[in-house]
Amino acid sequence: MNNVKDEYILSMENITKIYGNGFMANKNVNLRVKKGEIHALIGENGAGKSTLMKVLFGQEQPEEGKIIYKGKEVKITNPLVALDHGIGMVHQHFMLAPSLTVAENMVLGIEPKNKGFFDYAEAVRLTSEVSKKYNLPIDPNAKVKDLPVGYKQRVEILKILLRGVDVLILDEPTAVLTPQETDELFVQLRELRKQGYTIIFISHKLKEVKSLCDNLTVLRNGRVTGIASVADLSEQDISRLMVGRDVSLTIEKDSPKTKKTVLKVRNLTYKNSDNKALVSNVSFSIREGEILGIAGVEGNGQREISALITGLEEKQSGDIYLFDEEISSQSIRKLREKGVSHISEDRMTFGTVADASVEENLISDRFYKKEFNKNGLLDAKKIADLSNKLIKEYLVKCDSKNAEIKTLSGGNIQKVVAAREFSANPKLIIANQPTRGIDVGASEFIRKKLISLRDKGSAVLLISADLTEVITVSDSLLVMNEGKIVAYFDDTNDLTEETVGEYMLGIKHQTAEEIGGCCYE
Amino acid sequence: MDAIFSSIFSAEFVFSVLRVSTPLIFVSLAALVVRNGGVMCIAFEGMMLFSALGAVIGSAFAQNQIVGVLLGLIMGMAIAAIFAYFVLVLNSNGVLTGLALNILGSGGTVFMLYLISGDKGSSTALKSLMIPNINIPIIKNIPILGEIISGHNVLTYVALLTVVFVYLLINKTPLGLRIRSVGENPHAAESVGIKVVKTKFIALMIGGFIASLGGIYMSMGYLPFFTRDMMAGRGFMGIAAQNLGQGLTFPTFIAALLFGSAEALSNIMQSLRLPSELMQMVPYIFTLVGLMLVGGDKNKKASKKEAKNE
């Protein structure tokens, strides 16, 4: 029995984490990691991977469960305790000071001293030493802000190696990397494994897990759905463990009656400041009376597509036509006047003003129009009539129309956004994660509204990471992976989550002709 | 015109630049330390007023300059500590807190002055002491150079030494590295065990100490007494100078000298019977132009970077 336990350098037993708002992020989760392996922790967005790692790194305290490290139970109350034990984490957002040099960042908090002064030469020496030892070359004197992303990540890895860790947690390390940088990272990680380091690799990219990792733990909705050796599972097997749902969703709708084309997107490409293509060569069309869904793991270009169409982000290359008119140079107000509505995935930043009232948020897209003004002042009566009508129609639960938005629940805030966007007589609705993080009732309400607007002739682009939702609500479906469209289904009726999952996770890829079916004039 | 030029190209003018720049050097260095720690502090005006008054009261009652300097430091740093408590512990808005403390400085010093001396305008009724000027042996005998460098107030030399001190502190000590890291990415600093609030507090207290020296100089060196609102915006010009210097020590020192020259120039022009109100604007116009140049430069760099990414 003892031998079996010794095999694991780290085991997390029955971890349960409930957040203050009652959301159960981890339920009886077990994670057992062997010394010297690369262990994959995989699952969709919101499956509870990050929460589990925050518990391990001391950023969150679990309600139940214990952590056994190197044969002893440990209490990890904050990240420094974790580091002291030898557990280090490379965050998705780098913990580096950009204007300091690599060497300065490396020794921050453990600065070498010489007669009371900071010994920079020694910092450079330490950096070179670690960099040579692990064969991860870096220029100690370069400023971090001048480094490409892959090198910034290398500094982070070196930083925790310098502090003498045994276990490295990498939180979706490839999300920010180009394919070449990813290959390079994998070479480095295999080298570290050879030297006896243990690595926990968080990801939802199956190819990477297959090529790099030894064992894996799959999380879904906060629970473990699979523990296995990577070699024993095919990508399809893993995908099924990741995407199956506990609740099924049925929604009644007639078949779509499509008319003329509303939106045409052609060859849209968007690169971030590190020159990584977040959207590459995306083309599609949407007609009146149709809901086109975009399925995909978050962060595969969906956010950028919705920001480009709605004018929040400046277009770099490609064309966006609304009723055959190129719109990407127009102001957001012009776009809205032409009938573009937008439900942003971030309702607190782009959807609403937290400190303003329900009423003010309801009219924020139209307060300037003639119908709401009288003698140069806002027409309070008309505005009140409209607000009360919308609050009733959209079942917004609030004290009154004057309640501040931030006092409402997430679902009711989203209903306020939906009420404003859907009542603007939209010709095109861009709905980005419209039901994320809100209760079942509000989700169903918004889905039904989208379908009734489509029946009245609006074109809808529904972007969602929720596979069940995007398959049942949409009439036709695009699947995105790594900024590209990898599949198009013109009919979602017989589509299963497993099929979409395989495309979404990069296992399968349709031909260009098949995908081209989504472009028409 | 000739009169102006002959006044500018003289040893006395350069001497007066150093004299006038001294408080600006102090406060710009104070602003620099605080900014490197990532705190937006505009309370220097208030700190300097209190330290200037404290110096007068201390030296007048004890008839001892050291007591004056100490009381000045205590009062100035008390304002810095209040600012730190509100902003770092209570998380209140830094600009509003700074504004409040500046107004408190303006009204509070006059109130205290009236209680002690019965005068609301200046402290001439109190027999406060001055910090002496010193002549540097040997150098004072060198023509021109001696006239410029020697014979200044002790605190002017302290200001020059502070430039070196701040440079070493920020760039060459572990504390300086921590201050910079806290200012730039508090999460990064926190993740390696640096206490963010404590580090920012230390930066603010060092800033308060340096700014207070500037205030003390105003009432024990520049003038021999305290007058109401005697800082006349120097606290803000110091912030502007460190902005112009982009948070780097020596460029900030040069910027402070530049603003000092503008002020010295306006003093000369006033003596040449140009309208004094017009001339008093000169240092502030200098400040605005300087900020414009820095801002324009930054925008250009940013757009260049974007163009490169295309």
mmCIF file of C-alpha atoms in Angstrom, chain B residues 9-286:
data_model
loop_
_atom_site.group_PDB
_atom_site.id
_atom_site.type_symbol
_atom_site.label_atom_id
_atom_site.label_comp_id
_atom_site.label_asym_id
_atom_site.label_seq_id
_atom_site.Cartn_x
_atom_site.Cartn_y
_atom_site.Cartn_z
ATOM 1 C CA PHE B 9 25.233 85.164 -19.961
ATOM 2 C CA SER B 10 26.632 85.955 -16.588
ATOM 3 C CA ALA B 11 27.859 83.909 -13.668
ATOM 4 C CA GLU B 12 25.211 85.462 -11.400
ATOM 5 C CA PHE B 13 22.458 84.129 -13.624
ATOM 6 C CA VAL B 14 23.755 80.560 -13.528
ATOM 7 C CA PHE B 15 24.194 80.911 -9.780
ATOM 8 C CA SER B 16 20.599 82.021 -9.452
ATOM 9 C CA VAL B 17 19.418 79.108 -11.583
ATOM 10 C CA LEU B 18 20.862 76.709 -9.021
ATOM 11 C CA ARG B 19 19.366 78.736 -6.199
ATOM 12 C CA VAL B 20 15.905 78.812 -7.726
ATOM 13 C CA SER B 21 16.051 75.191 -8.895
ATOM 14 C CA THR B 22 16.843 73.738 -5.476
ATOM 15 C CA PRO B 23 13.229 73.190 -4.318
ATOM 16 C CA LEU B 24 12.281 71.907 -7.775
ATOM 17 C CA ILE B 25 15.138 69.391 -7.708
ATOM 18 C CA PHE B 26 13.969 68.106 -4.340
ATOM 19 C CA VAL B 27 10.314 67.773 -5.217
ATOM 20 C CA SER B 28 10.913 66.302 -8.677
ATOM 21 C CA LEU B 29 13.117 63.606 -7.125
ATOM 22 C CA ALA B 30 10.427 62.946 -4.527
ATOM 23 C CA ALA B 31 7.866 62.619 -7.308
ATOM 24 C CA LEU B 32 10.238 60.291 -9.150
ATOM 25 C CA VAL B 33 10.607 57.849 -6.254
ATOM 26 C CA VAL B 34 6.848 57.777 -5.696
ATOM 27 C CA ARG B 35 6.063 57.365 -9.384
ATOM 28 C CA ASN B 36 8.496 54.474 -9.694
ATOM 29 C CA GLY B 37 6.474 52.848 -6.931
ATOM 30 C CA GLY B 38 3.363 53.246 -9.057
ATOM 31 C CA VAL B 39 1.588 55.791 -6.842
ATOM 32 C CA MET B 40 -0.027 58.877 -8.330
ATOM 33 C CA CYS B 41 0.654 61.476 -5.642
ATOM 34 C CA ILE B 42 -0.095 65.168 -6.092
ATOM 35 C CA ALA B 43 0.129 66.077 -2.396
ATOM 36 C CA PHE B 44 3.671 67.491 -2.563
ATOM 37 C CA GLU B 45 2.440 71.077 -2.422
ATOM 38 C CA GLY B 46 0.773 70.351 0.924
ATOM 39 C CA MET B 47 3.774 68.421 2.257
ATOM 40 C CA MET B 48 6.124 71.277 1.371
ATOM 41 C CA LEU B 49 3.922 73.955 2.940
ATOM 42 C CA PHE B 50 3.738 72.083 6.227
ATOM 43 C CA SER B 51 7.454 71.318 6.256
ATOM 44 C CA ALA B 52 8.279 74.964 5.491
ATOM 45 C CA LEU B 53 6.112 76.148 8.369
ATOM 46 C CA GLY B 54 7.426 73.425 10.672
ATOM 47 C CA ALA B 55 10.995 74.512 9.951
ATOM 48 C CA VAL B 56 10.179 78.128 10.869
ATOM 49 C CA ILE B 57 8.361 77.203 14.075
ATOM 50 C CA GLY B 58 11.034 74.732 15.182
ATOM 51 C CA SER B 59 13.956 77.017 14.537
ATOM 52 C CA ALA B 60 12.209 80.070 16.036
ATOM 53 C CA PHE B 61 11.257 78.418 19.307
ATOM 54 C CA ALA B 62 14.374 76.326 19.869
ATOM 55 C CA GLN B 63 16.682 78.877 18.257
ATOM 56 C CA ASN B 64 18.366 75.905 16.649
ATOM 57 C CA GLN B 65 18.425 75.073 12.949
ATOM 58 C CA ILE B 66 18.552 71.327 13.493
ATOM 59 C CA VAL B 67 15.332 71.402 15.512
ATOM 60 C CA GLY B 68 13.804 73.446 12.707
ATOM 61 C CA VAL B 69 14.835 70.917 10.069
ATOM 62 C CA LEU B 70 13.575 68.036 12.194
ATOM 63 C CA LEU B 71 10.181 69.621 12.848
ATOM 64 C CA GLY B 72 9.907 70.449 9.140
ATOM 65 C CA LEU B 73 10.637 66.837 8.222
ATOM 66 C CA ILE B 74 8.155 65.520 10.781
ATOM 67 C CA MET B 75 5.340 67.755 9.569
ATOM 68 C CA GLY B 76 5.982 67.115 5.873
ATOM 69 C CA MET B 77 6.286 63.370 6.333
ATOM 70 C CA ALA B 78 3.135 63.336 8.456
ATOM 71 C CA ILE B 79 1.246 64.571 5.395
ATOM 72 C CA ALA B 80 2.914 61.867 3.302
ATOM 73 C CA ALA B 81 1.888 59.266 5.885
ATOM 74 C CA ILE B 82 -1.730 60.488 5.887
ATOM 75 C CA PHE B 83 -1.731 60.270 2.096
ATOM 76 C CA ALA B 84 -0.281 56.756 2.224
ATOM 77 C CA TYR B 85 -2.830 55.619 4.795
ATOM 78 C CA PHE B 86 -5.773 56.883 2.787
ATOM 79 C CA VAL B 87 -4.595 55.677 -0.597
ATOM 80 C CA LEU B 88 -2.852 52.398 0.281
ATOM 81 C CA VAL B 89 -4.921 51.203 3.239
ATOM 82 C CA LEU B 90 -8.346 52.766 2.756
ATOM 83 C CA ASN B 91 -8.072 52.572 -1.046
ATOM 84 C CA SER B 92 -9.365 56.094 -1.560
ATOM 85 C CA ASN B 93 -8.791 57.979 -4.782
ATOM 86 C CA GLY B 94 -5.221 59.321 -4.922
ATOM 87 C CA VAL B 95 -6.006 62.496 -6.835
ATOM 88 C CA LEU B 96 -8.842 63.502 -4.513
ATOM 89 C CA THR B 97 -6.794 62.702 -1.413
ATOM 90 C CA GLY B 98 -3.881 64.700 -2.793
ATOM 91 C CA LEU B 99 -6.162 67.604 -3.610
ATOM 92 C CA ALA B 100 -7.625 67.550 -0.093
ATOM 93 C CA LEU B 101 -4.181 67.539 1.500
ATOM 94 C CA ASN B 102 -3.022 70.421 -0.691
ATOM 95 C CA ILE B 103 -6.004 72.499 0.358
ATOM 96 C CA LEU B 104 -5.379 71.472 3.968
ATOM 97 C CA GLY B 105 -1.777 72.605 3.488
ATOM 98 C CA SER B 106 -2.843 75.976 2.167
ATOM 99 C CA GLY B 107 -5.443 76.707 4.852
ATOM 100 C CA GLY B 108 -3.923 74.726 7.707
ATOM 101 C CA THR B 109 -0.533 76.427 7.569
ATOM 102 C CA VAL B 110 -2.118 79.899 7.603
ATOM 103 C CA PHE B 111 -4.289 78.855 10.546
ATOM 104 C CA MET B 112 -1.302 77.551 12.507
ATOM 105 C CA LEU B 113 0.724 80.606 11.570
ATOM 106 C CA TYR B 114 -2.015 82.889 12.890
ATOM 107 C CA LEU B 115 -2.291 80.937 16.149
ATOM 108 C CA ILE B 116 1.419 81.192 16.748
ATOM 109 C CA SER B 117 2.390 84.610 15.401
ATOM 110 C CA GLY B 118 -0.923 86.468 15.087
ATOM 111 C CA ASP B 119 -0.166 87.159 11.449
ATOM 112 C CA LYS B 120 -1.966 85.593 8.500
ATOM 113 C CA GLY B 121 0.482 86.617 5.793
ATOM 114 C CA SER B 122 4.005 85.763 6.865
ATOM 115 C CA SER B 123 6.098 84.627 9.795
ATOM 116 C CA THR B 124 8.299 87.720 9.999
ATOM 117 C CA ALA B 125 7.201 88.205 13.623
ATOM 118 C CA LEU B 126 8.899 84.934 14.560
ATOM 119 C CA LYS B 127 12.658 85.038 14.864
ATOM 120 C CA SER B 128 13.304 81.936 12.790
ATOM 121 C CA LEU B 129 16.801 80.988 11.715
ATOM 122 C CA MET B 130 18.320 80.365 8.313
ATOM 123 C CA ILE B 131 20.465 77.555 7.094
ATOM 124 C CA PRO B 132 23.832 79.080 6.210
ATOM 125 C CA ASN B 133 25.479 79.444 2.828
ATOM 126 C CA ILE B 134 28.903 77.888 2.521
ATOM 127 C CA ASN B 135 31.909 78.755 0.438
ATOM 128 C CA ILE B 136 33.817 75.794 -0.885
ATOM 129 C CA PRO B 137 37.541 76.190 -0.294
ATOM 130 C CA ILE B 138 39.778 76.303 -3.410
ATOM 131 C CA ILE B 139 36.814 76.114 -5.798
ATOM 132 C CA LYS B 140 35.613 79.528 -4.618
ATOM 133 C CA ASN B 141 38.825 81.069 -5.947
ATOM 134 C CA ILE B 142 38.414 79.717 -9.459
ATOM 135 C CA PRO B 143 37.040 82.493 -11.675
ATOM 136 C CA ILE B 144 33.477 82.057 -13.011
ATOM 137 C CA LEU B 145 33.202 78.398 -11.856
ATOM 138 C CA GLY B 146 33.769 79.490 -8.288
ATOM 139 C CA GLU B 147 31.193 82.216 -8.613
ATOM 140 C CA ILE B 148 28.652 79.680 -9.872
ATOM 141 C CA ILE B 149 29.308 76.690 -7.646
ATOM 142 C CA SER B 150 30.476 78.150 -4.389
ATOM 143 C CA GLY B 151 28.503 80.149 -1.855
ATOM 144 C CA HIS B 152 25.219 78.292 -2.029
ATOM 145 C CA ASN B 153 22.923 77.277 0.757
ATOM 146 C CA VAL B 154 23.789 73.963 2.405
ATOM 147 C CA LEU B 155 20.500 72.525 1.191
ATOM 148 C CA THR B 156 21.383 73.301 -2.439
ATOM 149 C CA TYR B 157 24.370 70.987 -2.081
ATOM 150 C CA VAL B 158 22.153 68.463 -0.333
ATOM 151 C CA ALA B 159 19.797 68.652 -3.348
ATOM 152 C CA LEU B 160 22.675 67.822 -5.693
ATOM 153 C CA LEU B 161 23.704 64.914 -3.471
ATOM 154 C CA THR B 162 20.095 63.744 -3.408
ATOM 155 C CA VAL B 163 20.228 63.348 -7.188
ATOM 156 C CA VAL B 164 23.020 60.805 -6.753
ATOM 157 C CA PHE B 165 21.285 59.237 -3.769
ATOM 158 C CA VAL B 166 18.021 58.734 -5.654
ATOM 159 C CA TYR B 167 19.860 57.354 -8.674
ATOM 160 C CA LEU B 168 21.610 54.761 -6.516
ATOM 161 C CA LEU B 169 18.463 53.974 -4.549
ATOM 162 C CA ILE B 170 16.293 53.330 -7.580
ATOM 163 C CA ASN B 171 18.819 51.637 -9.818
ATOM 164 C CA LYS B 172 21.348 49.989 -7.572
ATOM 165 C CA THR B 173 19.611 48.697 -4.460
ATOM 166 C CA PRO B 174 17.282 45.748 -3.831
ATOM 167 C CA LEU B 175 14.722 48.202 -2.439
ATOM 168 C CA GLY B 176 14.834 50.229 -5.661
ATOM 169 C CA LEU B 177 14.280 47.126 -7.756
ATOM 170 C CA ARG B 178 11.318 46.211 -5.569
ATOM 171 C CA ILE B 179 9.883 49.722 -5.809
ATOM 172 C CA ARG B 180 10.114 49.563 -9.593
ATOM 173 C CA SER B 181 8.585 46.098 -9.810
ATOM 174 C CA VAL B 182 5.727 47.059 -7.496
ATOM 175 C CA GLY B 183 5.087 50.141 -9.614
ATOM 176 C CA GLU B 184 5.021 48.234 -12.827
ATOM 177 C CA ASN B 185 3.350 44.920 -12.102
ATOM 178 C CA PRO B 186 2.163 44.533 -8.515
ATOM 179 C CA HIS B 187 0.953 40.993 -9.244
ATOM 180 C CA ALA B 188 4.407 39.957 -10.383
ATOM 181 C CA ALA B 189 5.932 41.429 -7.232
ATOM 182 C CA GLU B 190 3.332 39.786 -5.027
ATOM 183 C CA SER B 191 3.855 36.399 -6.657
ATOM 184 C CA VAL B 192 7.472 36.345 -5.482
ATOM 185 C CA GLY B 193 6.688 37.445 -1.950
ATOM 186 C CA ILE B 194 7.211 41.202 -2.110
ATOM 187 C CA LYS B 195 4.761 43.078 0.114
ATOM 188 C CA VAL B 196 3.177 45.565 -2.254
ATOM 189 C CA VAL B 197 1.544 47.957 0.231
ATOM 190 C CA LYS B 198 4.620 48.052 2.440
ATOM 191 C CA THR B 199 6.915 48.791 -0.500
ATOM 192 C CA LYS B 200 4.652 51.563 -1.773
ATOM 193 C CA PHE B 201 4.484 53.006 1.739
ATOM 194 C CA ILE B 202 8.277 53.093 1.960
ATOM 195 C CA ALA B 203 8.461 54.804 -1.431
ATOM 196 C CA LEU B 204 5.956 57.424 -0.270
ATOM 197 C CA MET B 205 7.851 58.088 2.954
ATOM 198 C CA ILE B 206 11.137 58.498 1.090
ATOM 199 C CA GLY B 207 9.319 60.849 -1.276
ATOM 200 C CA GLY B 208 7.849 62.735 1.695
ATOM 201 C CA PHE B 209 11.315 63.099 3.232
ATOM 202 C CA ILE B 210 12.844 64.505 0.055
ATOM 203 C CA ALA B 211 9.921 66.832 -0.685
ATOM 204 C CA SER B 212 10.048 68.134 2.905
ATOM 205 C CA LEU B 213 13.682 69.128 2.422
ATOM 206 C CA GLY B 214 12.445 71.226 -0.490
ATOM 207 C CA GLY B 215 9.857 72.859 1.748
ATOM 208 C CA ILE B 216 12.422 73.549 4.469
ATOM 209 C CA TYR B 217 14.721 75.180 1.932
ATOM 210 C CA MET B 218 11.933 77.571 0.952
ATOM 211 C CA SER B 219 11.576 79.035 4.465
ATOM 212 C CA MET B 220 15.140 78.622 5.757
ATOM 213 C CA GLY B 221 17.185 79.322 2.643
ATOM 214 C CA TYR B 222 15.324 80.779 -0.311
ATOM 215 C CA LEU B 223 13.505 83.195 1.996
ATOM 216 C CA PRO B 224 14.198 83.782 5.698
ATOM 217 C CA PHE B 225 10.534 83.332 6.693
ATOM 218 C CA PHE B 226 7.295 81.545 5.844
ATOM 219 C CA THR B 227 4.645 83.251 3.719
ATOM 220 C CA ARG B 228 1.201 81.894 2.877
ATOM 221 C CA ASP B 229 1.072 79.666 -0.218
ATOM 222 C CA MET B 230 4.811 80.210 -0.711
ATOM 223 C CA MET B 231 5.156 77.019 -2.809
ATOM 224 C CA ALA B 232 3.300 78.720 -5.695
ATOM 225 C CA GLY B 233 2.779 75.479 -7.588
ATOM 226 C CA ARG B 234 6.347 74.154 -7.164
ATOM 227 C CA GLY B 235 4.925 70.825 -6.000
ATOM 228 C CA PHE B 236 3.171 70.456 -9.324
ATOM 229 C CA MET B 237 6.150 71.675 -11.337
ATOM 230 C CA GLY B 238 8.173 68.936 -9.658
ATOM 231 C CA ILE B 239 5.658 66.351 -10.853
ATOM 232 C CA ALA B 240 5.853 67.861 -14.328
ATOM 233 C CA ALA B 241 9.661 67.727 -14.265
ATOM 234 C CA GLN B 242 9.739 64.032 -13.401
ATOM 235 C CA ASN B 243 7.179 63.451 -16.147
ATOM 236 C CA LEU B 244 9.432 65.271 -18.588
ATOM 237 C CA GLY B 245 12.307 63.138 -17.324
ATOM 238 C CA GLN B 246 10.130 60.059 -17.834
ATOM 239 C CA GLY B 247 10.876 58.726 -14.378
ATOM 240 C CA LEU B 248 14.645 58.609 -14.958
ATOM 241 C CA THR B 249 16.889 60.348 -12.445
ATOM 242 C CA PHE B 250 19.240 62.473 -14.518
ATOM 243 C CA PRO B 251 16.725 63.575 -17.160
ATOM 244 C CA THR B 252 14.433 64.570 -14.277
ATOM 245 C CA PHE B 253 17.267 66.597 -12.712
ATOM 246 C CA ILE B 254 17.844 68.366 -16.047
ATOM 247 C CA ALA B 255 14.118 69.071 -16.371
ATOM 248 C CA ALA B 256 14.081 70.561 -12.864
ATOM 249 C CA LEU B 257 17.040 72.794 -13.821
ATOM 250 C CA LEU B 258 15.198 73.802 -16.986
ATOM 251 C CA PHE B 259 12.141 74.884 -15.031
ATOM 252 C CA GLY B 260 14.467 76.606 -12.566
ATOM 253 C CA SER B 261 16.089 78.554 -15.423
ATOM 254 C CA ALA B 262 12.675 79.650 -16.595
ATOM 255 C CA GLU B 263 11.950 80.947 -13.145
ATOM 256 C CA ALA B 264 15.324 82.663 -12.870
ATOM 257 C CA LEU B 265 14.693 84.225 -16.266
ATOM 258 C CA SER B 266 11.336 85.548 -15.181
ATOM 259 C CA ASN B 267 12.995 87.071 -12.107
ATOM 260 C CA ILE B 268 15.479 88.928 -14.338
ATOM 261 C CA MET B 269 12.824 90.123 -16.717
ATOM 262 C CA GLN B 270 10.814 91.488 -13.826
ATOM 263 C CA SER B 271 13.774 93.565 -12.731
ATOM 264 C CA LEU B 272 13.898 94.929 -16.272
ATOM 265 C CA ARG B 273 10.451 96.411 -15.732
ATOM 266 C CA LEU B 274 8.614 94.052 -18.047
ATOM 267 C CA PRO B 275 5.128 93.426 -16.671
ATOM 268 C CA SER B 276 5.693 91.040 -13.777
ATOM 269 C CA GLU B 277 2.425 89.088 -14.191
ATOM 270 C CA LEU B 278 3.450 88.216 -17.754
ATOM 271 C CA MET B 279 6.875 87.077 -16.645
ATOM 272 C CA GLN B 280 5.556 84.946 -13.823
ATOM 273 C CA MET B 281 3.856 82.855 -16.459
ATOM 274 C CA VAL B 282 7.174 81.859 -18.025
ATOM 275 C CA PRO B 283 7.996 78.803 -15.872
ATOM 276 C CA TYR B 284 4.484 77.455 -16.236
ATOM 277 C CA ILE B 285 4.520 77.928 -20.001
ATOM 278 C CA PHE B 286 7.851 76.086 -20.012
#
